Coordinates of C-alpha atoms (C1' of nucleotides) in Angstrom, one line a residue:
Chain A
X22 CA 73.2 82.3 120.6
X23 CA 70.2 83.8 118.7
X24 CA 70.3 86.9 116.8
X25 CA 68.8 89.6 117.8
X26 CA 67.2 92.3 115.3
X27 CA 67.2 95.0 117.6
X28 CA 67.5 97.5 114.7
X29 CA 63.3 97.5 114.1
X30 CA 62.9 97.3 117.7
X31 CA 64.8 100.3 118.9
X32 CA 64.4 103.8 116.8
X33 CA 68.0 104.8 115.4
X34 CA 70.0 107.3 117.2
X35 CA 70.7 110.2 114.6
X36 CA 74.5 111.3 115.1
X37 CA 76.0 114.8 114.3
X38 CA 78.1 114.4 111.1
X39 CA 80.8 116.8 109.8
X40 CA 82.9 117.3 107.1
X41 CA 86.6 118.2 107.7
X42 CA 88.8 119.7 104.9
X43 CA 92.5 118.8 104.8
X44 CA 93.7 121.6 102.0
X45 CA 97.0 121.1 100.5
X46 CA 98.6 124.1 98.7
X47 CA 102.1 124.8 97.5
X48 CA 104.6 127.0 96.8
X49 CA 108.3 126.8 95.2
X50 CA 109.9 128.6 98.8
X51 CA 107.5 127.1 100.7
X52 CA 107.1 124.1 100.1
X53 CA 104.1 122.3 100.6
X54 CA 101.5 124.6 102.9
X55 CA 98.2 123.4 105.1
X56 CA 95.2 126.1 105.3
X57 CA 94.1 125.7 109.0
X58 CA 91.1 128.1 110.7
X59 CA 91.7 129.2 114.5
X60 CA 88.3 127.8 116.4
X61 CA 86.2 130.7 118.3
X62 CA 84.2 128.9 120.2
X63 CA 83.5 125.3 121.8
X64 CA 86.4 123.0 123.2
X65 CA 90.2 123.9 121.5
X66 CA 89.2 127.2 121.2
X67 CA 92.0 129.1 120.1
X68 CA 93.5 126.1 119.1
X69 CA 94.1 125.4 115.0
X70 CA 91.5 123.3 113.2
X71 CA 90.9 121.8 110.3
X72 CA 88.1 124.0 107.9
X73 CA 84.9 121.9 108.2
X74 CA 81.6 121.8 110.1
X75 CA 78.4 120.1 109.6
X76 CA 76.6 119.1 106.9
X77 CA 72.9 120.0 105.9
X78 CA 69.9 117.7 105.7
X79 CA 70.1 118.8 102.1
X80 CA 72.8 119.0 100.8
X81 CA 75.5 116.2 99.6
X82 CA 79.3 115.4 101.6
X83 CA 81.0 117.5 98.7
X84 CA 78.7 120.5 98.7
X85 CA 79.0 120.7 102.2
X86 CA 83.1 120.7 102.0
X87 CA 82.8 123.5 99.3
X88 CA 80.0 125.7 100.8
X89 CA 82.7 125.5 104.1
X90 CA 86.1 125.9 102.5
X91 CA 84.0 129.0 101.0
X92 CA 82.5 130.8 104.2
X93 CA 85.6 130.0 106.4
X94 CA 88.2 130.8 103.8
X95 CA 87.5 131.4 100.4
X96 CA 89.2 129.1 98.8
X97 CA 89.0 127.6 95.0
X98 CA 89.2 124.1 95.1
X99 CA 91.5 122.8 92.4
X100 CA 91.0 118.9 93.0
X101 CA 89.1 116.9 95.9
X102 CA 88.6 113.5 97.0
X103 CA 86.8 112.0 100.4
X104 CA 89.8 110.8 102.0
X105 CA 88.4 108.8 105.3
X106 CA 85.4 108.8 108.2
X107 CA 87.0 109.4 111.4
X108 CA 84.0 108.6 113.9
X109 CA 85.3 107.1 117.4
X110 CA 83.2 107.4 119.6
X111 CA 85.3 110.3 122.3
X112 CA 86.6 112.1 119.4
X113 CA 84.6 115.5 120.2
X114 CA 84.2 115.4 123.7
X115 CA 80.9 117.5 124.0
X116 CA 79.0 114.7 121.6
X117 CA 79.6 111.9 118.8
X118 CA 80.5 113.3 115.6
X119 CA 81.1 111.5 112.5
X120 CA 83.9 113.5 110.7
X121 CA 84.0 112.6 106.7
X122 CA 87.1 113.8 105.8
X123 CA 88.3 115.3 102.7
X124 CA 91.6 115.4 100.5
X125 CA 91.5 118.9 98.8
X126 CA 94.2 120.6 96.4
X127 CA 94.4 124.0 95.7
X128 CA 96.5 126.2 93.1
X129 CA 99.3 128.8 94.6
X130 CA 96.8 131.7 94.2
X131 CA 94.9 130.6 97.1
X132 CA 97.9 131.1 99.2
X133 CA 97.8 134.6 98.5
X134 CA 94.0 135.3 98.7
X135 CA 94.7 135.3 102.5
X136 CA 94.7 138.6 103.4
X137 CA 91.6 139.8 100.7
X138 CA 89.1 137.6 102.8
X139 CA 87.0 138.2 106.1
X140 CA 88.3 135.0 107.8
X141 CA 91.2 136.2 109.6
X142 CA 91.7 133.0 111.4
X143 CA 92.2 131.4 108.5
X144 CA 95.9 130.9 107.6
X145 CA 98.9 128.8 105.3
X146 CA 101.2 126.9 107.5
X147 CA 104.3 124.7 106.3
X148 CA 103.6 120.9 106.4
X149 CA 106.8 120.6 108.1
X150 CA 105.7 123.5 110.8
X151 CA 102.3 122.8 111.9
X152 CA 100.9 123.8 114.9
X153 CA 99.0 120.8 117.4
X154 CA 95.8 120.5 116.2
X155 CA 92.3 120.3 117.8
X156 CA 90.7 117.1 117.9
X157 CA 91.8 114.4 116.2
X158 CA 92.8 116.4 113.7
X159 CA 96.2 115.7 113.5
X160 CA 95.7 112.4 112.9
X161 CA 93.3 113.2 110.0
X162 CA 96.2 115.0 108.4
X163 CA 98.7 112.2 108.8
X164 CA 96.0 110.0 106.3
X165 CA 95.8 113.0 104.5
X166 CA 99.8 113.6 103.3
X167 CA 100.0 109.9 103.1
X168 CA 97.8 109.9 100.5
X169 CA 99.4 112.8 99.1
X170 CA 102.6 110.9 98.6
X171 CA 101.3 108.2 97.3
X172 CA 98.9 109.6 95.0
X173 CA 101.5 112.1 93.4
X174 CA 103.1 108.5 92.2
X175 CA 100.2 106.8 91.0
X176 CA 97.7 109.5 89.7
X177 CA 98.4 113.0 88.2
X178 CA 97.8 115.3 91.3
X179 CA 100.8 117.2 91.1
X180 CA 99.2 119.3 88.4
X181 CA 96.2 120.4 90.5
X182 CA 98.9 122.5 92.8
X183 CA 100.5 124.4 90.0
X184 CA 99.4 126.8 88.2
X185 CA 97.6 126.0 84.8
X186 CA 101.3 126.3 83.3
X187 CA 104.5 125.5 84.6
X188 CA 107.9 124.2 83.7
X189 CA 109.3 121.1 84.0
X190 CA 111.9 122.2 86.8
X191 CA 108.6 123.4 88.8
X192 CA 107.1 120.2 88.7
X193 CA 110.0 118.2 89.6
X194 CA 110.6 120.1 92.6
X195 CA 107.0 119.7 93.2
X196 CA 107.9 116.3 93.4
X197 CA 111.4 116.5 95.2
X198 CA 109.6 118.2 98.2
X199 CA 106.8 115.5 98.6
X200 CA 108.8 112.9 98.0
X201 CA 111.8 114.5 100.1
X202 CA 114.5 113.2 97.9
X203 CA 116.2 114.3 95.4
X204 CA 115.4 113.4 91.6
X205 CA 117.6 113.3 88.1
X206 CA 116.1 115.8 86.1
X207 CA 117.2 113.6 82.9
X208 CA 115.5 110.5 84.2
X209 CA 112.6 113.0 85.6
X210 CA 112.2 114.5 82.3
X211 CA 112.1 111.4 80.2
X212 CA 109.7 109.6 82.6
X213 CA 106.8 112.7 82.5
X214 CA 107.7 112.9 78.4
X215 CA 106.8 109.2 78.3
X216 CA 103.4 109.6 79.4
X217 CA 102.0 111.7 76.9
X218 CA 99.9 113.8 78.6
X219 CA 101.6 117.4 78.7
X220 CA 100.8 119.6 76.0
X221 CA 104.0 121.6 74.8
X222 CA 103.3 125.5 74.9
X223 CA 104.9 128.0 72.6
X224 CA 105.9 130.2 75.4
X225 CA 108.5 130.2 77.7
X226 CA 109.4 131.4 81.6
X227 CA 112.0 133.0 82.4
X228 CA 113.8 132.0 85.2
X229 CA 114.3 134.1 88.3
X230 CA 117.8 135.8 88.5
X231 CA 119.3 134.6 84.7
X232 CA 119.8 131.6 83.3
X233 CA 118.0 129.9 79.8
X234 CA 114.1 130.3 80.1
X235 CA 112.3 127.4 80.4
X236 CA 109.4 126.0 78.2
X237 CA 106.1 125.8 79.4
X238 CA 103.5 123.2 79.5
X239 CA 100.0 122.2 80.3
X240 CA 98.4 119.0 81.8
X241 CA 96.5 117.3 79.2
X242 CA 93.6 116.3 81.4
X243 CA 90.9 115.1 78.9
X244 CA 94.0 113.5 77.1
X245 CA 94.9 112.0 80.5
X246 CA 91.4 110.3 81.0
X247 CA 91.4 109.0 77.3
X248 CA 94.3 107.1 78.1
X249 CA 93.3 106.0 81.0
X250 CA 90.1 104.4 79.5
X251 CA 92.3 102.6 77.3
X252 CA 93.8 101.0 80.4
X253 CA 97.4 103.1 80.2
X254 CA 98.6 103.8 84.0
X255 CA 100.1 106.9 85.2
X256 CA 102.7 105.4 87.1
X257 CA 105.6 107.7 88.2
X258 CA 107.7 106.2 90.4
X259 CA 111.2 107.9 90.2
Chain B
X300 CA 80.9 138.8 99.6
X301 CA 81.0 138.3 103.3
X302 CA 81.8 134.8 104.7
X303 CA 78.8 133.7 107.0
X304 CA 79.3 132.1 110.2
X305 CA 75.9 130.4 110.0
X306 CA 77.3 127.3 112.0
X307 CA 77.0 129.0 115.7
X308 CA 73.7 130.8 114.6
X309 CA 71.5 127.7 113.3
X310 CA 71.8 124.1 115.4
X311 CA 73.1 121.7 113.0
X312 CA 70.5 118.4 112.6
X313 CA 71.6 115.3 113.6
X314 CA 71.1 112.6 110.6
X315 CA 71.2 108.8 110.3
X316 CA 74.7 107.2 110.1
X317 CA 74.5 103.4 108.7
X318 CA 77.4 101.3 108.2
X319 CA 77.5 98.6 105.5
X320 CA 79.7 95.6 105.1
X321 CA 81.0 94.2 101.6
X322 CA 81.8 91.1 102.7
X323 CA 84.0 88.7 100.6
X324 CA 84.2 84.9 100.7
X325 CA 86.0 82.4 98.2
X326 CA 86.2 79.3 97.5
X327 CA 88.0 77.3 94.8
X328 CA 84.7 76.2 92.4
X329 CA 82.7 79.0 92.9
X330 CA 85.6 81.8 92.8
X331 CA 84.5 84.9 94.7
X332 CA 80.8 85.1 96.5
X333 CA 79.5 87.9 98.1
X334 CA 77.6 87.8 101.3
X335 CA 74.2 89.6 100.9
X336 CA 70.9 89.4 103.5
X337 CA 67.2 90.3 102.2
X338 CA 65.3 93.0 103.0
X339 CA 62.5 92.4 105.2
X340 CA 61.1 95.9 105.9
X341 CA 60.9 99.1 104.8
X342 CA 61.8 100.3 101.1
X343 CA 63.0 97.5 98.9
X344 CA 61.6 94.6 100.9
X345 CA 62.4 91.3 99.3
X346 CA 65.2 93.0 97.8
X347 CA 69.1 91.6 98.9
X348 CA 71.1 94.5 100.4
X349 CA 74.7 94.5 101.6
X350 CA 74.5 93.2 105.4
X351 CA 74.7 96.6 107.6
X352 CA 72.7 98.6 110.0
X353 CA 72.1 102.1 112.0
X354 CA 75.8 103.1 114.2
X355 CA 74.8 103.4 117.7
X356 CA 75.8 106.8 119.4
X357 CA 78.2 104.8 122.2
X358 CA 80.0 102.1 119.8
X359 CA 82.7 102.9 116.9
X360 CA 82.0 102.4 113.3
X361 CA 84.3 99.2 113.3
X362 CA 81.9 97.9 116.5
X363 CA 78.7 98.7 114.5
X364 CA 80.2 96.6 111.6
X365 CA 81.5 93.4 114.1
X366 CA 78.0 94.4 115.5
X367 CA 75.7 93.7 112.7
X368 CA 77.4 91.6 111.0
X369 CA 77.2 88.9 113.8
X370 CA 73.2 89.7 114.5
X371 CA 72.6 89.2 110.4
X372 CA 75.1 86.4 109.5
X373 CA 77.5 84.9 112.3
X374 CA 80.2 85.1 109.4
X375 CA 83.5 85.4 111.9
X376 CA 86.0 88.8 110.0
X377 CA 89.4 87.6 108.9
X378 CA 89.5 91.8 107.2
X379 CA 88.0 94.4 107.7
X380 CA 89.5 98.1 106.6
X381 CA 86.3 101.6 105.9
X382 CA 86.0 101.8 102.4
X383 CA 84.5 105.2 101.1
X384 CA 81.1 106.8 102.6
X385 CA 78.1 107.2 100.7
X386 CA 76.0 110.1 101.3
X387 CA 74.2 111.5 98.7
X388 CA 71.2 113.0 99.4
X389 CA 68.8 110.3 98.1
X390 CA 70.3 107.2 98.4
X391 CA 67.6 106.3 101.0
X392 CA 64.1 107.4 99.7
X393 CA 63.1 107.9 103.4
X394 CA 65.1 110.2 104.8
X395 CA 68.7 111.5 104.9
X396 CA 71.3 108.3 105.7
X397 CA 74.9 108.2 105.8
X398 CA 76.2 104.9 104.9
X399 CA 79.9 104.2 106.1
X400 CA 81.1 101.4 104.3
X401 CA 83.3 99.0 105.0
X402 CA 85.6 96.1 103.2
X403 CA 85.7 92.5 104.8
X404 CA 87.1 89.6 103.9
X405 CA 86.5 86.1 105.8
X406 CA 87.9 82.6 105.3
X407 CA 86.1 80.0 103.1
X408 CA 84.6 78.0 106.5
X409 CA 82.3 81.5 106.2
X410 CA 80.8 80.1 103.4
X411 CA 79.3 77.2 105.2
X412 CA 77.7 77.9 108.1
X413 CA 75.2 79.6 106.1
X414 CA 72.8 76.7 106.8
X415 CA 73.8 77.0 110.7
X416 CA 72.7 80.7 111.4
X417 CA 69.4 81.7 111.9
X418 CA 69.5 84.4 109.8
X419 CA 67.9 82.2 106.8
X420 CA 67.8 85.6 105.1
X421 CA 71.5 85.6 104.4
X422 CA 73.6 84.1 101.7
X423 CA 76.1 84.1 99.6
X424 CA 76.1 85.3 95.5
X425 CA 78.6 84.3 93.4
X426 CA 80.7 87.7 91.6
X427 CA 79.6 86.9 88.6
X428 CA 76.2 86.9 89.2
X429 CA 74.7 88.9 91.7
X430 CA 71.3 90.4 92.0
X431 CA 70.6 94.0 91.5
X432 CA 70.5 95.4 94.6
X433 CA 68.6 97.6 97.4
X434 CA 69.8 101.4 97.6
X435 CA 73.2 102.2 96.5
X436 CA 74.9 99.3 97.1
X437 CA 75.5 98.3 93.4
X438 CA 77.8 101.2 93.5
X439 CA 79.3 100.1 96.9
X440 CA 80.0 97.1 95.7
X441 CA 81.6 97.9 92.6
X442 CA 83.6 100.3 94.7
X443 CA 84.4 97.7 96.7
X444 CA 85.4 95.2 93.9
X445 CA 87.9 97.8 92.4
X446 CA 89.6 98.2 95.6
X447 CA 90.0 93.9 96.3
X448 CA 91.5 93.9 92.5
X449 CA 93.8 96.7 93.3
X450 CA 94.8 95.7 96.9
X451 CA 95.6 92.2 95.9
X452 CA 98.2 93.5 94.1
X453 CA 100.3 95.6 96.7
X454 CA 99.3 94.4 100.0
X455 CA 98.8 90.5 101.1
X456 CA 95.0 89.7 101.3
X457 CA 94.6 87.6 99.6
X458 CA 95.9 85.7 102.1
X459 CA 92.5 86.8 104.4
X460 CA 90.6 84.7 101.7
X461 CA 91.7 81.3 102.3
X462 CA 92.5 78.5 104.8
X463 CA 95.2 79.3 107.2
X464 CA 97.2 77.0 105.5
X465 CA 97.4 76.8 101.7
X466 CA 99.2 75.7 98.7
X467 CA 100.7 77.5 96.2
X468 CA 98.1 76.2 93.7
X469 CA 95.6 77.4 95.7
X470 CA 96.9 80.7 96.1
X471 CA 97.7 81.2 92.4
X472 CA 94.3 80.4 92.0
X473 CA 92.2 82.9 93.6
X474 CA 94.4 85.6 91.8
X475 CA 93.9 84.3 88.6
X476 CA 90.0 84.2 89.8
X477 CA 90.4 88.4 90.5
X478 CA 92.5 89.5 88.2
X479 CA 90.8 87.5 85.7
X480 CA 93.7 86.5 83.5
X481 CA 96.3 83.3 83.6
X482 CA 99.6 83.6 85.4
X483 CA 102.4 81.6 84.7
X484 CA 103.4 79.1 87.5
X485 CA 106.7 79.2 87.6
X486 CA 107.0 83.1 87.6
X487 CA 104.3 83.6 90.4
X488 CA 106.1 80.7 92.8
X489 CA 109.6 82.8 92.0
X490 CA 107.8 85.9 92.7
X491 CA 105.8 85.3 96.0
X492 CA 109.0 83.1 97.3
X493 CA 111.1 85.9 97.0
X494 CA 108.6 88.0 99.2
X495 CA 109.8 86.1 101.8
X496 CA 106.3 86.0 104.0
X497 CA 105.3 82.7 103.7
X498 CA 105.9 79.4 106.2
X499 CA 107.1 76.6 104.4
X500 CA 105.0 73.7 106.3
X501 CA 106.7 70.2 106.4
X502 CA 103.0 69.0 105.8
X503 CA 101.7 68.7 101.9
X504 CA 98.2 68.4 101.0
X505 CA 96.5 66.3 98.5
X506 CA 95.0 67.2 95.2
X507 CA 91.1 66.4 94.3
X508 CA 91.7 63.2 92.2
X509 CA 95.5 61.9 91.4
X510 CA 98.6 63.8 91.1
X511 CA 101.9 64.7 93.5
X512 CA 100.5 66.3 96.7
X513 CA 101.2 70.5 97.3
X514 CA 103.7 71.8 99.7
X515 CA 101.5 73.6 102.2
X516 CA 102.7 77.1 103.5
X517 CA 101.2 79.5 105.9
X518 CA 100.9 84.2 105.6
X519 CA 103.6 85.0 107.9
X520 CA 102.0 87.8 109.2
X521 CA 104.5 89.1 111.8
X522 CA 107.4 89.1 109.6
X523 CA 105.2 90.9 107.1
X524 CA 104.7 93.8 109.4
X525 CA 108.0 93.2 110.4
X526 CA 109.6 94.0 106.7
X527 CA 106.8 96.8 106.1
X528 CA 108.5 98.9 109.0
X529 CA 111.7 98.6 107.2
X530 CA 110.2 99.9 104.0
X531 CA 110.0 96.3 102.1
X532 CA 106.5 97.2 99.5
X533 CA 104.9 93.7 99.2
X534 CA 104.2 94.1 95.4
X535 CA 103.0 91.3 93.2
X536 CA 102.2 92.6 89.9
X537 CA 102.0 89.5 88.1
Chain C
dA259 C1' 133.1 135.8 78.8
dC260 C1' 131.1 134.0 82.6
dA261 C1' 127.4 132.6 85.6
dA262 C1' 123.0 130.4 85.9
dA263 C1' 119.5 127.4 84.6
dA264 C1' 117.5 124.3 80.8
dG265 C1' 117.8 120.6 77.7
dT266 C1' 119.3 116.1 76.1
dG267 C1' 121.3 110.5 75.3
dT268 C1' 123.9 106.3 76.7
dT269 C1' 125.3 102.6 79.6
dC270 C1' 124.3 99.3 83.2
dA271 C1' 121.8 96.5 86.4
dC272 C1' 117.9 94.3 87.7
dA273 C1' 113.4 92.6 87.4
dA274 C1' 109.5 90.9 84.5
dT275 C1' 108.5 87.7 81.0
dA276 C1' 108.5 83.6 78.2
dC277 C1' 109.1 79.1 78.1
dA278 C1' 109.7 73.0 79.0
dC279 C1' 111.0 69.2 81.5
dC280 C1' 111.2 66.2 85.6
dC281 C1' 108.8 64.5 90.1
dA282 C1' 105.4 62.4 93.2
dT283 C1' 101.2 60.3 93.8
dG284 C1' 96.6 57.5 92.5
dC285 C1' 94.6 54.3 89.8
Chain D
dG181 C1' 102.6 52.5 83.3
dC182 C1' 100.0 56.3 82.6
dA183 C1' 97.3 60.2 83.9
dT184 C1' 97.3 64.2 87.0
dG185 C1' 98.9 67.9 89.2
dG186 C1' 103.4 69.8 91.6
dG187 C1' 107.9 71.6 91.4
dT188 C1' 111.9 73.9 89.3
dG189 C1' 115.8 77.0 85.9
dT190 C1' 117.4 79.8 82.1
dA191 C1' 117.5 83.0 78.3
dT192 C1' 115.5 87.4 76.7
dT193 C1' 113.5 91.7 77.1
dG194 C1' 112.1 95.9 79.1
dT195 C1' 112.5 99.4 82.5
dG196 C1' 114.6 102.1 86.2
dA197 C1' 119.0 104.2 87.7
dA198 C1' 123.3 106.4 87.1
dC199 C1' 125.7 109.7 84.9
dA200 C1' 128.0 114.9 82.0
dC201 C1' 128.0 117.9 78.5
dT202 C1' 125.9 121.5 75.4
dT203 C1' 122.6 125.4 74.9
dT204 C1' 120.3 129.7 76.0
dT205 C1' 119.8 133.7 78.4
dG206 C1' 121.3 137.8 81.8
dT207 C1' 124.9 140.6 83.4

DNA sequence: ACAAAAGTGTTCACAATACACCCATGC
DNA sequence: GCATGGGTGTATTGTGAACACTTTTGT
């Protein structure tokens, strides 16, 4: 059987491509939170969505998340990664779309930002409360907290969804929610210490109700890519 | 500033999605090639490219891979799993292209037919010393590199690499060949033993030249799955 | 003084590492 | 019988896991 070379015989076929946003955010009662936008028009409408749409001639995969994430919700990404290219063939049933998807963090401010913006279909729901999705866009957010889970034990995420400083006690149940078990502080404590990559503020936060305040630190994160070039891993199992 | 809804006003443009294949090959003397075709046409004629072509708007992205690589090499997959997606907006000096790429792996008998296929245009580099290459794909490929060394160490495909049946020689081998540093034998038989995925064969193989012949074994692949569902990681550090 | 949350150190179990001798075959 | 490669066990070390009391603050 000979093979053919079809692709100078036949002009390409240009497809539609998109890029879909999977926006983590979190919050100590909440837990972890998915931003989701309420489609208007087209199939599913009315039905939740991922933020996304297509991307410009122009412009590159990650300007066209941003430049989305910003018109639809307003948004400051904290941290983002392509996460995977969903492109079967009946995934949009009007026409083929390639969907680039994206891995975005945000910090807990974004939660609250909400109601300041014009999208009003935009809104926070509780990874363990989401609605069914349009598309196959439930299957884009499995991949997505999969990644999440395992990231947050191999690479310092966890940081991107607090605020710039937090406590200890906040990042551990950070990592009790995600990891949905529960976690010795000691062990916790010792294990972040070890890594050497959380600067030690001055300050302190109080603690809601009473109780001794807690101390405050900050991620490290030209301290964190030093090490890293020096071939130390991040490594928090626990 | 008021979010625009510029998506329903202006018709998005179609662009060109490509799909490329890393393919990787091994064999014991020349450690790990890379299968590569020449350019004929276009920009960077006479320049070797990663084997790959234009998706069609009926066919998956996994299709347009099987697809292509079949019409450019007749190499048969063992793996195959999307890597990332390229899509800046100059990595094709022609126009705007999306390249989809994906991660292969076939067995050494890959390595072979290369004389048999009419695609004269393909062949295989060794790691070590490929030539630089059309496009992007130096960076695809080094993408690609990164994720063999990793994957090697917490999921079994290495196992994709060679014969059906193998030693533990041979097996010891190719990870000494990635990872680039010497294992001890004893520790790496204990350790992939105890992962309790491999068939003991009753049949043993000889060596090149004198010596005892090697216990052959076979990848398990059912009771793999089988001890993934029940939360077993595969793990080889090493 | 008591309730609430933060901070801290030691012991134990297991897994990774280092290491050397005997076995089966070809010549 | 010797050269070549294959197969195996143990002692040591390092790391993860389990575990409880003291300190600081608010009321």
């Amino acid at each position: 059987m000979k093979p053919e070379r079809q692709a100078h015989n036949v002009a390409p076929t240009p497809l539609l491509v998109a890029v879909d946003a999977v926006v983590f955010g979190y919050e100590a009662q909440r837990g972890v939170s998915l931003l989701l936008v309420q489609r208007r028009y087209g199939p599913h409408a009315g039905a939740w969505a991922l933020p996304g749409g297509f991307v410009r001639p122009e412009e590159s995969l990650e300007a066209a998340v941003s430049r989305e994430l910003e018109e639809e919700t307003g948004v400051k990404i904290s941290y983002l990664e392509q996460l995977y290219t969903f492109g079967a063939p009946e995934r949009d049933p009007r026409q083929r779309v390639i969907s680039v998807s994206y891995f975005v963090l945000v910090r807990p401010d974004a939660l609250r930002v909400q109601a300041d913006t014009d999208a009003a279909d935009a809104a926070w729901f509780a990874l363990e409360a989401l609605p069914s999705l349009a598309f196959d866009h439930g299957e884009i957010v499995a991949t997505a907290v999969e990644r999440l889970r395992n990231k947050l034990t191999y690479e310092p995420i966890g940081f991107e969804l607090l605020e710039e400083t937090f406590t200890l006690t906040e990042l551990q149940a950070l990592y009790e929610s995600l990891l949905r078990r529960p976690i010795d502080r000691r062990n916790f404590q010792k294990k972040i210490r070890s890594l050497d990559i959380l600067e030690e503020l001055p300050e302190t936060r109080k603690s809601p109700g009473s109780g001794r305040p807690a101390r405050l630190y900050r991620f490290q994160r030209a301290r964190y890519f030093e090490l890293q070039a020096r071939g130390q891993l991040f490594e928090v199992w626990i």
